[in-house]
PDB file of C-alpha atoms in Angstrom:
ATOM      1  CA  MET Q   1     -30.044  27.069  -9.515  1.00 46.00           C
ATOM      2  CA  THR Q   2     -32.158  25.495  -6.429  1.00 48.00           C
ATOM      3  CA  ALA Q   3     -30.376  23.005  -4.093  1.00 48.00           C
ATOM      4  CA  ALA Q   4     -32.687  19.964  -5.856  1.00 48.00           C
ATOM      5  CA  ALA Q   5     -31.451  21.061  -9.166  1.00 48.00           C
ATOM      6  CA  GLU Q   6     -28.132  21.091  -7.969  1.00 47.00           C
ATOM      7  CA  GLU Q   7     -28.458  17.543  -6.645  1.00 46.00           C
ATOM      8  CA  GLU Q   8     -29.271  16.251 -10.010  1.00 47.00           C
ATOM      9  CA  GLN Q   9     -26.277  17.787 -12.041  1.00 52.00           C
ATOM     10  CA  PRO Q  10     -23.441  15.146 -12.820  1.00 52.00           C
ATOM     11  CA  GLY Q  11     -20.305  15.707 -10.309  1.00 57.00           C
ATOM     12  CA  GLY Q  12     -22.874  17.265  -7.740  1.00 60.00           C
ATOM     13  CA  VAL Q  13     -23.340  16.242  -4.140  1.00 56.00           C
ATOM     14  CA  ASP Q  14     -23.162  12.572  -5.452  1.00 61.00           C
ATOM     15  CA  ALA Q  15     -19.777  12.593  -6.774  1.00 61.00           C
ATOM     16  CA  LEU Q  16     -18.297  14.531  -3.736  1.00 57.00           C
ATOM     17  CA  TYR Q  17     -20.453  12.205  -1.094  1.00 58.00           C
ATOM     18  CA  PRO Q  18     -21.403   8.760  -2.742  1.00 60.00           C
ATOM     19  CA  PHE Q  19     -22.105   6.944   0.789  1.00 55.00           C
ATOM     20  CA  LEU Q  20     -25.275   9.545   0.727  1.00 55.00           C
ATOM     21  CA  SER Q  21     -26.589   8.069  -2.415  1.00 58.00           C
ATOM     22  CA  ALA Q  22     -29.428   5.515  -2.423  1.00 56.00           C
ATOM     23  CA  PRO Q  23     -27.444   2.233  -0.678  1.00 57.00           C
ATOM     24  CA  ARG Q  24     -27.000  -0.789  -2.634  1.00 59.00           C
ATOM     25  CA  PRO Q  25     -28.390  -4.064  -2.052  1.00 59.00           C
ATOM     26  CA  GLY Q  26     -26.745  -5.661   1.041  1.00 59.00           C
ATOM     27  CA  ASP Q  27     -25.176  -2.277   2.309  1.00 60.00           C
ATOM     28  CA  PRO Q  28     -25.354  -2.011   5.855  1.00 58.00           C
ATOM     29  CA  LEU Q  29     -26.926   1.561   5.424  1.00 55.00           C
ATOM     30  CA  ALA Q  30     -29.917   0.107   3.314  1.00 55.00           C
ATOM     31  CA  GLY Q  31     -32.158   0.406   6.787  1.00 56.00           C
ATOM     32  CA  HIS Q  32     -31.160   4.037   7.005  1.00 64.00           C
ATOM     33  CA  ALA Q  33     -32.613   5.800   4.069  1.00 68.00           C
ATOM     34  CA  GLU Q  34     -34.356   8.825   6.142  1.00 74.00           C
ATOM     35  CA  LEU Q  35     -31.273   9.441   8.147  1.00 71.00           C
ATOM     36  CA  LEU Q  36     -29.088   9.435   5.347  1.00 71.00           C
ATOM     37  CA  ALA Q  37     -31.869  11.835   3.209  1.00 75.00           C
ATOM     38  CA  GLU Q  38     -31.547  14.010   6.305  1.00 77.00           C
ATOM     39  CA  VAL Q  39     -27.800  14.067   6.298  1.00 76.00           C
ATOM     40  CA  ARG Q  40     -27.964  14.842   2.667  1.00 78.00           C
ATOM     41  CA  ARG Q  41     -30.311  17.691   3.078  1.00 80.00           C
ATOM     42  CA  SER Q  42     -27.659  19.279   5.585  1.00 75.00           C
ATOM     43  CA  THR Q  43     -24.823  18.757   3.498  1.00 78.00           C
ATOM     44  CA  VAL Q  44     -26.401  20.326   0.579  1.00 80.00           C
ATOM     45  CA  ASP Q  45     -28.016  23.130   2.683  1.00 75.00           C
ATOM     46  CA  LYS Q  46     -24.631  24.129   4.405  1.00 79.00           C
ATOM     47  CA  ALA Q  47     -22.989  24.218   1.197  1.00 82.00           C
ATOM     48  CA  TYR Q  48     -25.305  26.625  -0.416  1.00 79.00           C
ATOM     49  CA  GLU Q  49     -25.297  28.641   2.792  1.00 80.00           C
ATOM     50  CA  ILE Q  50     -21.497  29.305   2.625  1.00 84.00           C
ATOM     51  CA  ILE Q  51     -22.007  30.212  -1.005  1.00 87.00           C
ATOM     52  CA  GLU Q  52     -24.514  32.629  -0.441  1.00 88.00           C
ATOM     53  CA  LEU Q  53     -22.293  34.152   2.487  1.00 85.00           C
ATOM     54  CA  ARG Q  54     -19.359  34.817   0.283  1.00 88.00           C
ATOM     55  CA  ARG Q  55     -21.646  36.405  -1.913  1.00 90.00           C
ATOM     56  CA  ARG Q  56     -22.746  38.635   0.446  1.00 88.00           C
ATOM     57  CA  ILE Q  57     -19.077  39.086   1.357  1.00 91.00           C
ATOM     58  CA  VAL Q  58     -18.116  40.121  -2.133  1.00 88.00           C
ATOM     59  CA  GLU Q  59     -20.572  42.176  -2.615  1.00 89.00           C
ATOM     60  CA  ARG Q  60     -19.785  44.385   0.333  1.00 91.00           C
ATOM     61  CA  GLU Q  61     -16.141  43.881   0.949  1.00 91.00           C
ATOM     62  CA  ALA Q  62     -14.752  43.382  -2.627  1.00 93.00           C
ATOM     63  CA  ALA Q  63     -13.169  46.954  -3.251  1.00 95.00           C
ATOM     64  CA  ARG Q  64     -11.612  46.904   0.618  1.00 95.00           C
ATOM     65  CA  ILE Q  65     -10.150  43.640  -0.020  1.00 96.00           C
ATOM     66  CA  GLU Q  66      -8.609  44.854  -3.236  1.00 95.00           C
ATOM     67  CA  ALA Q  67      -7.139  48.179  -1.390  1.00 96.00           C
ATOM     68  CA  CYS Q  68      -6.011  46.018   1.349  1.00 97.00           C
ATOM     69  CA  SER Q  69      -4.167  43.848  -1.038  1.00 96.00           C
ATOM     70  CA  ALA Q  70      -2.662  46.647  -2.666  1.00 95.00           C
ATOM     71  CA  GLU Q  71      -1.151  47.819   0.811  1.00 97.00           C
ATOM     72  CA  LEU Q  72      -0.157  44.451   1.331  1.00 97.00           C
ATOM     73  CA  ALA Q  73       1.698  44.636  -1.632  1.00 96.00           C
ATOM     74  CA  ARG Q  74       3.320  47.925  -1.268  1.00 96.00           C
ATOM     75  CA  ALA Q  75       4.375  46.635   2.315  1.00 97.00           C
ATOM     76  CA  PHE Q  76       6.112  43.597   1.142  1.00 96.00           C
ATOM     77  CA  ALA Q  77       7.825  45.437  -1.682  1.00 94.00           C
ATOM     78  CA  SER Q  78       9.301  47.768   0.963  1.00 95.00           C
ATOM     79  CA  GLY Q  79      10.383  44.857   2.796  1.00 95.00           C
ATOM     80  CA  ALA Q  80       7.585  44.059   5.524  1.00 97.00           C
ATOM     81  CA  ARG Q  81       7.022  41.021   7.602  1.00 97.00           C
ATOM     82  CA  LEU Q  82       3.434  39.672   8.271  1.00 98.00           C
ATOM     83  CA  LEU Q  83       2.693  38.587  11.964  1.00 98.00           C
ATOM     84  CA  ALA Q  84      -0.346  36.469  12.193  1.00 98.00           C
ATOM     85  CA  PHE Q  85      -2.435  35.409  15.176  1.00 98.00           C
ATOM     86  CA  GLY Q  86      -5.356  33.996  16.602  1.00 98.00           C
ATOM     87  CA  ASN Q  87      -6.780  31.895  19.195  1.00 97.00           C
ATOM     88  CA  GLY Q  88      -7.868  27.883  18.970  1.00 95.00           C
ATOM     89  CA  GLY Q  89      -9.231  27.501  15.453  1.00 94.00           C
ATOM     90  CA  SER Q  90      -8.191  30.856  14.399  1.00 97.00           C
ATOM     91  CA  SER Q  91      -4.498  30.089  15.589  1.00 96.00           C
ATOM     92  CA  THR Q  92      -4.377  27.479  12.971  1.00 96.00           C
ATOM     93  CA  ASP Q  93      -5.854  29.804  10.402  1.00 96.00           C
ATOM     94  CA  ALA Q  94      -3.361  32.268  11.495  1.00 97.00           C
ATOM     95  CA  GLN Q  95      -0.608  29.797  10.567  1.00 97.00           C
ATOM     96  CA  ASP Q  96      -2.343  28.502   7.292  1.00 96.00           C
ATOM     97  CA  LEU Q  97      -2.346  32.264   6.502  1.00 97.00           C
ATOM     98  CA  ALA Q  98       1.438  32.617   7.037  1.00 97.00           C
ATOM     99  CA  SER Q  99       2.115  29.647   5.175  1.00 94.00           C
ATOM    100  CA  LEU Q 100       0.383  30.888   2.132  1.00 93.00           C
ATOM    101  CA  PHE Q 101       2.409  34.129   2.406  1.00 95.00           C
ATOM    102  CA  MET Q 102       5.534  32.082   2.941  1.00 91.00           C
ATOM    103  CA  SER Q 103       5.225  29.814   0.081  1.00 84.00           C
ATOM    104  CA  ALA Q 104       6.403  30.145  -3.620  1.00 65.00           C
ATOM    105  CA  GLY Q 105       3.265  30.702  -5.201  1.00 61.00           C
ATOM    106  CA  ASP Q 106       3.200  28.513  -8.825  1.00 63.00           C
ATOM    107  CA  GLY Q 107       7.016  27.650  -7.908  1.00 60.00           C
ATOM    108  CA  ALA Q 108       8.529  31.203  -8.626  1.00 66.00           C
ATOM    109  CA  PRO Q 109      10.711  31.493  -5.377  1.00 67.00           C
ATOM    110  CA  GLU Q 110      10.862  35.477  -5.591  1.00 68.00           C
ATOM    111  CA  LEU Q 111       7.092  35.250  -4.611  1.00 75.00           C
ATOM    112  CA  ALA Q 112       8.045  33.828  -1.222  1.00 88.00           C
ATOM    113  CA  LEU Q 113       6.910  36.453   1.561  1.00 94.00           C
ATOM    114  CA  PRO Q 114       8.346  36.731   4.749  1.00 96.00           C
ATOM    115  CA  ALA Q 115       5.437  35.669   7.285  1.00 97.00           C
ATOM    116  CA  PHE Q 116       5.172  34.085  10.845  1.00 97.00           C
ATOM    117  CA  ALA Q 117       2.339  32.732  13.021  1.00 98.00           C
ATOM    118  CA  LEU Q 118       2.960  34.174  16.713  1.00 98.00           C
ATOM    119  CA  THR Q 119       1.526  30.754  17.964  1.00 96.00           C
ATOM    120  CA  ASN Q 120       4.193  28.362  16.306  1.00 94.00           C
ATOM    121  CA  ASP Q 121       6.571  28.591  19.386  1.00 94.00           C
ATOM    122  CA  SER Q 122       4.904  26.797  22.180  1.00 94.00           C
ATOM    123  CA  ALA Q 123       7.540  27.548  24.504  1.00 97.00           C
ATOM    124  CA  LEU Q 124       7.375  31.221  24.169  1.00 96.00           C
ATOM    125  CA  VAL Q 125       3.262  31.490  24.081  1.00 96.00           C
ATOM    126  CA  THR Q 126       3.243  29.208  27.363  1.00 96.00           C
ATOM    127  CA  ALA Q 127       6.116  31.297  29.124  1.00 97.00           C
ATOM    128  CA  LEU Q 128       4.348  34.651  27.974  1.00 96.00           C
ATOM    129  CA  SER Q 129       1.068  33.181  29.124  1.00 96.00           C
ATOM    130  CA  ASN Q 130       2.509  31.926  32.545  1.00 96.00           C
ATOM    131  CA  ASP Q 131       4.847  34.888  33.266  1.00 96.00           C
ATOM    132  CA  VAL Q 132       2.802  38.029  31.995  1.00 96.00           C
ATOM    133  CA  GLY Q 133      -0.608  37.063  31.122  1.00 96.00           C
ATOM    134  CA  PHE Q 134      -2.687  35.477  28.020  1.00 96.00           C
ATOM    135  CA  GLU Q 135      -3.885  38.836  27.467  1.00 96.00           C
ATOM    136  CA  ALA Q 136      -0.347  39.882  26.542  1.00 97.00           C
ATOM    137  CA  VAL Q 137       0.913  36.945  24.678  1.00 97.00           C
ATOM    138  CA  PHE Q 138       0.602  38.640  20.911  1.00 98.00           C
ATOM    139  CA  ALA Q 139       1.335  41.972  21.961  1.00 98.00           C
ATOM    140  CA  ARG Q 140       4.691  41.099  23.772  1.00 97.00           C
ATOM    141  CA  GLN Q 141       5.870  39.303  20.668  1.00 98.00           C
ATOM    142  CA  ILE Q 142       4.440  42.476  18.322  1.00 98.00           C
ATOM    143  CA  ALA Q 143       6.578  44.662  20.444  1.00 97.00           C
ATOM    144  CA  ALA Q 144       9.667  42.772  20.245  1.00 96.00           C
ATOM    145  CA  LEU Q 145       9.045  41.549  16.559  1.00 96.00           C
ATOM    146  CA  GLY Q 146       7.449  44.165  14.837  1.00 97.00           C
ATOM    147  CA  ARG Q 147       8.917  47.296  13.099  1.00 97.00           C
ATOM    148  CA  PRO Q 148       7.066  50.224  11.253  1.00 98.00           C
ATOM    149  CA  GLY Q 149       5.967  49.262   8.144  1.00 98.00           C
ATOM    150  CA  ASP Q 150       5.249  45.636   9.327  1.00 98.00           C
ATOM    151  CA  ILE Q 151       1.974  43.998   9.014  1.00 98.00           C
ATOM    152  CA  ALA Q 152      -0.264  42.385  11.776  1.00 98.00           C
ATOM    153  CA  VAL Q 153      -3.338  40.179  10.900  1.00 98.00           C
ATOM    154  CA  GLY Q 154      -5.417  38.900  13.682  1.00 98.00           C
ATOM    155  CA  LEU Q 155      -8.156  36.565  13.208  1.00 98.00           C
ATOM    156  CA  SER Q 156     -11.154  35.764  15.494  1.00 97.00           C
ATOM    157  CA  THR Q 157     -14.594  34.234  15.377  1.00 96.00           C
ATOM    158  CA  SER Q 158     -15.979  36.476  17.931  1.00 95.00           C
ATOM    159  CA  GLY Q 159     -13.870  39.703  17.425  1.00 96.00           C
ATOM    160  CA  ASP Q 160     -13.715  40.022  21.279  1.00 96.00           C
ATOM    161  CA  SER Q 161     -10.701  38.275  22.314  1.00 97.00           C
ATOM    162  CA  PRO Q 162      -8.749  40.371  24.796  1.00 97.00           C
ATOM    163  CA  ASN Q 163      -5.104  39.379  23.306  1.00 98.00           C
ATOM    164  CA  LEU Q 164      -5.616  40.145  19.725  1.00 98.00           C
ATOM    165  CA  LEU Q 165      -7.209  43.695  20.962  1.00 98.00           C
ATOM    166  CA  HIS Q 166      -4.077  44.544  22.559  1.00 98.00           C
ATOM    167  CA  ALA Q 167      -2.174  42.934  19.494  1.00 98.00           C
ATOM    168  CA  PHE Q 168      -3.846  45.553  17.432  1.00 98.00           C
ATOM    169  CA  ASP Q 169      -3.200  48.682  19.608  1.00 98.00           C
ATOM    170  CA  GLY Q 170       0.151  47.728  20.245  1.00 98.00           C
ATOM    171  CA  ALA Q 171       1.131  46.903  16.239  1.00 98.00           C
ATOM    172  CA  HIS Q 172      -0.764  50.267  15.341  1.00 98.00           C
ATOM    173  CA  ALA Q 173       0.861  52.336  18.231  1.00 98.00           C
ATOM    174  CA  ARG Q 174       4.452  50.848  16.564  1.00 98.00           C
ATOM    175  CA  GLY Q 175       3.533  51.725  12.982  1.00 98.00           C
ATOM    176  CA  LEU Q 176       2.247  48.289  11.640  1.00 98.00           C
ATOM    177  CA  LEU Q 177      -0.316  47.936   8.813  1.00 98.00           C
ATOM    178  CA  THR Q 178      -3.143  46.317  10.892  1.00 98.00           C
ATOM    179  CA  ILE Q 179      -5.832  43.894   9.415  1.00 98.00           C
ATOM    180  CA  GLY Q 180      -8.622  42.071  11.234  1.00 98.00           C
ATOM    181  CA  ILE Q 181     -10.868  39.507  10.256  1.00 98.00           C
ATOM    182  CA  ALA Q 182     -13.707  38.730  12.615  1.00 97.00           C
ATOM    183  CA  GLY Q 183     -17.262  36.777  12.880  1.00 95.00           C
ATOM    184  CA  HIS Q 184     -20.579  37.724  14.040  1.00 94.00           C
ATOM    185  CA  ASP Q 185     -21.028  41.671  14.100  1.00 95.00           C
ATOM    186  CA  GLY Q 186     -17.072  42.286  14.621  1.00 96.00           C
ATOM    187  CA  GLY Q 187     -17.329  42.279  18.372  1.00 97.00           C
ATOM    188  CA  LYS Q 188     -14.952  44.841  20.059  1.00 98.00           C
ATOM    189  CA  MET Q 189     -12.669  44.688  17.140  1.00 98.00           C
ATOM    190  CA  ALA Q 190     -14.921  46.529  15.519  1.00 97.00           C
ATOM    191  CA  LYS Q 191     -14.606  49.113  17.868  1.00 97.00           C
ATOM    192  CA  LEU Q 192     -11.098  49.617  17.645  1.00 97.00           C
ATOM    193  CA  SER Q 193      -9.410  52.493  15.906  1.00 97.00           C
ATOM    194  CA  SER Q 194      -6.469  50.811  15.973  1.00 98.00           C
ATOM    195  CA  ILE Q 195      -7.125  48.341  12.770  1.00 98.00           C
ATOM    196  CA  ASP Q 196      -6.774  49.695   9.568  1.00 98.00           C
ATOM    197  CA  TYR Q 197      -8.735  46.924   7.566  1.00 98.00           C
ATOM    198  CA  LEU Q 198     -11.342  45.130   9.449  1.00 98.00           C
ATOM    199  CA  PHE Q 199     -13.468  42.506   7.445  1.00 97.00           C
ATOM    200  CA  VAL Q 200     -16.412  41.240   9.011  1.00 96.00           C
ATOM    201  CA  VAL Q 201     -18.242  37.779   8.226  1.00 94.00           C
ATOM    202  CA  ASP Q 202     -21.597  38.328   9.675  1.00 92.00           C
ATOM    203  CA  SER Q 203     -22.953  34.854  10.391  1.00 88.00           C
ATOM    204  CA  PRO Q 204     -24.358  33.098  13.610  1.00 89.00           C
ATOM    205  CA  SER Q 205     -22.294  30.073  12.731  1.00 88.00           C
ATOM    206  CA  VAL Q 206     -18.803  29.547  13.540  1.00 92.00           C
ATOM    207  CA  HIS Q 207     -18.378  27.172  10.758  1.00 89.00           C
ATOM    208  CA  ARG Q 208     -19.404  29.339   8.296  1.00 89.00           C
ATOM    209  CA  ILE Q 209     -17.514  32.231   9.450  1.00 93.00           C
ATOM    210  CA  GLN Q 210     -14.200  30.175   9.499  1.00 92.00           C
ATOM    211  CA  GLU Q 211     -14.942  28.763   6.214  1.00 90.00           C
ATOM    212  CA  ALA Q 212     -15.156  32.430   4.717  1.00 89.00           C
ATOM    213  CA  GLN Q 213     -12.496  33.988   6.742  1.00 94.00           C
ATOM    214  CA  THR Q 214     -10.397  31.324   4.959  1.00 94.00           C
ATOM    215  CA  THR Q 215     -11.740  32.725   1.681  1.00 93.00           C
ATOM    216  CA  ILE Q 216     -11.127  36.204   2.688  1.00 96.00           C
ATOM    217  CA  TYR Q 217      -7.321  35.499   3.562  1.00 96.00           C
ATOM    218  CA  HIS Q 218      -6.915  33.605   0.154  1.00 94.00           C
ATOM    219  CA  VAL Q 219      -8.246  36.354  -1.842  1.00 94.00           C
ATOM    220  CA  LEU Q 220      -6.104  38.606  -0.038  1.00 96.00           C
ATOM    221  CA  TRP Q 221      -2.828  36.263  -0.472  1.00 94.00           C
ATOM    222  CA  GLU Q 222      -3.773  35.489  -4.513  1.00 92.00           C
ATOM    223  CA  LEU Q 223      -4.001  39.538  -5.003  1.00 94.00           C
ATOM    224  CA  THR Q 224      -1.136  40.253  -3.122  1.00 94.00           C
ATOM    225  CA  LEU Q 225       1.005  37.842  -5.125  1.00 91.00           C
ATOM    226  CA  ALA Q 226      -0.709  39.066  -8.542  1.00 90.00           C
ATOM    227  CA  ALA Q 227       0.461  42.976  -7.585  1.00 90.00           C
ATOM    228  CA  LEU Q 228       3.805  41.828  -6.698  1.00 89.00           C
ATOM    229  CA  ALA Q 229       4.173  39.841 -10.064  1.00 83.00           C
ATOM    230  CA  ARG Q 230       3.723  42.496 -12.249  1.00 77.00           C
ATOM    231  CA  GLY Q 231       4.955  45.307 -10.158  1.00 77.00           C
ATOM    232  CA  GLY Q 232       1.601  47.109 -10.240  1.00 50.00           C
ATOM    233  CA  PRO Q 233      -1.004  47.752  -7.454  1.00 45.00           C
ATOM    234  CA  ALA Q 234      -3.027  45.044  -6.442  1.00 43.00           C
ATOM    235  CA  GLY Q 235      -6.330  46.978  -6.765  1.00 39.00           C
ATOM    236  CA  THR Q 236      -6.545  46.582 -10.561  1.00 38.00           C
ATOM    237  CA  ALA Q 237      -7.106  43.058  -9.956  1.00 38.00           C
ATOM    238  CA  THR Q 238     -10.061  41.013  -9.742  1.00 37.00           C
ATOM    239  CA  THR Q 239     -11.525  38.311  -7.832  1.00 39.00           C
ATOM    240  CA  ASP Q 240     -15.019  36.632  -7.219  1.00 40.00           C
ATOM    241  CA  LEU Q 241     -14.274  35.572  -3.725  1.00 39.00           C
ATOM    242  CA  GLY Q 242     -13.773  31.979  -4.671  1.00 37.00           C
ATOM    243  CA  GLY Q 243     -10.026  32.079  -4.629  1.00 36.00           C
ATOM    244  CA  THR Q 244      -9.212  32.926  -8.049  1.00 34.00           C
ATOM    245  CA  ALA Q 245      -7.738  36.318  -8.814  1.00 34.00           C
ATOM    246  CA  ARG Q 246      -7.137  37.401 -12.649  1.00 27.00           C
TER     247      ARG Q 246
END
């Protein structure tokens, strides 16, 4: 379906963004039809851009995402804890990722999993940054908290953040399962041998990268929960990368 055809569908862009539709008489935006049309086109183009990006990722990475989910399920079943980290916007994604695993999916408390974001403690983050150096801010926490069999998940849009690179090396050396979610071409993260699973969102847009990265870790979470709920390997579940595991 084309973007133009989608716009004509009931409940399409008009339903999501009614202010982009043709303004009514007296509307203060009535004299800006050309601007509104451009914003409308831009909104639709961005929606189709992220849909296509997700489609490319599922075609390339579905099997590895399922395999990674199987590893996550096995690790959690053995008592693992998940440590998530990232910088800037990726730090909030790391916090979201940790909160997903900590939540009791569908109200089932037995599915609440131990997961922590390494940027939550501002006193600790600033102390390590000031006293040791920002490059060590995650590696030091992993050295103190990480146990063999635990899980380390790092997110970056560039893949080049030195503190993530040090964190992955330290986590791998301590026997943690390491998972990276990067953007562009994977950056320096793609060259590390210390990352067990690396998922790269190949887009030049930071906005689309973060949208697709969010989808990846939501699917990892859903597949992991599904595997733990049925007591079987996560690899037998399927997903469309739109966030639906079945």
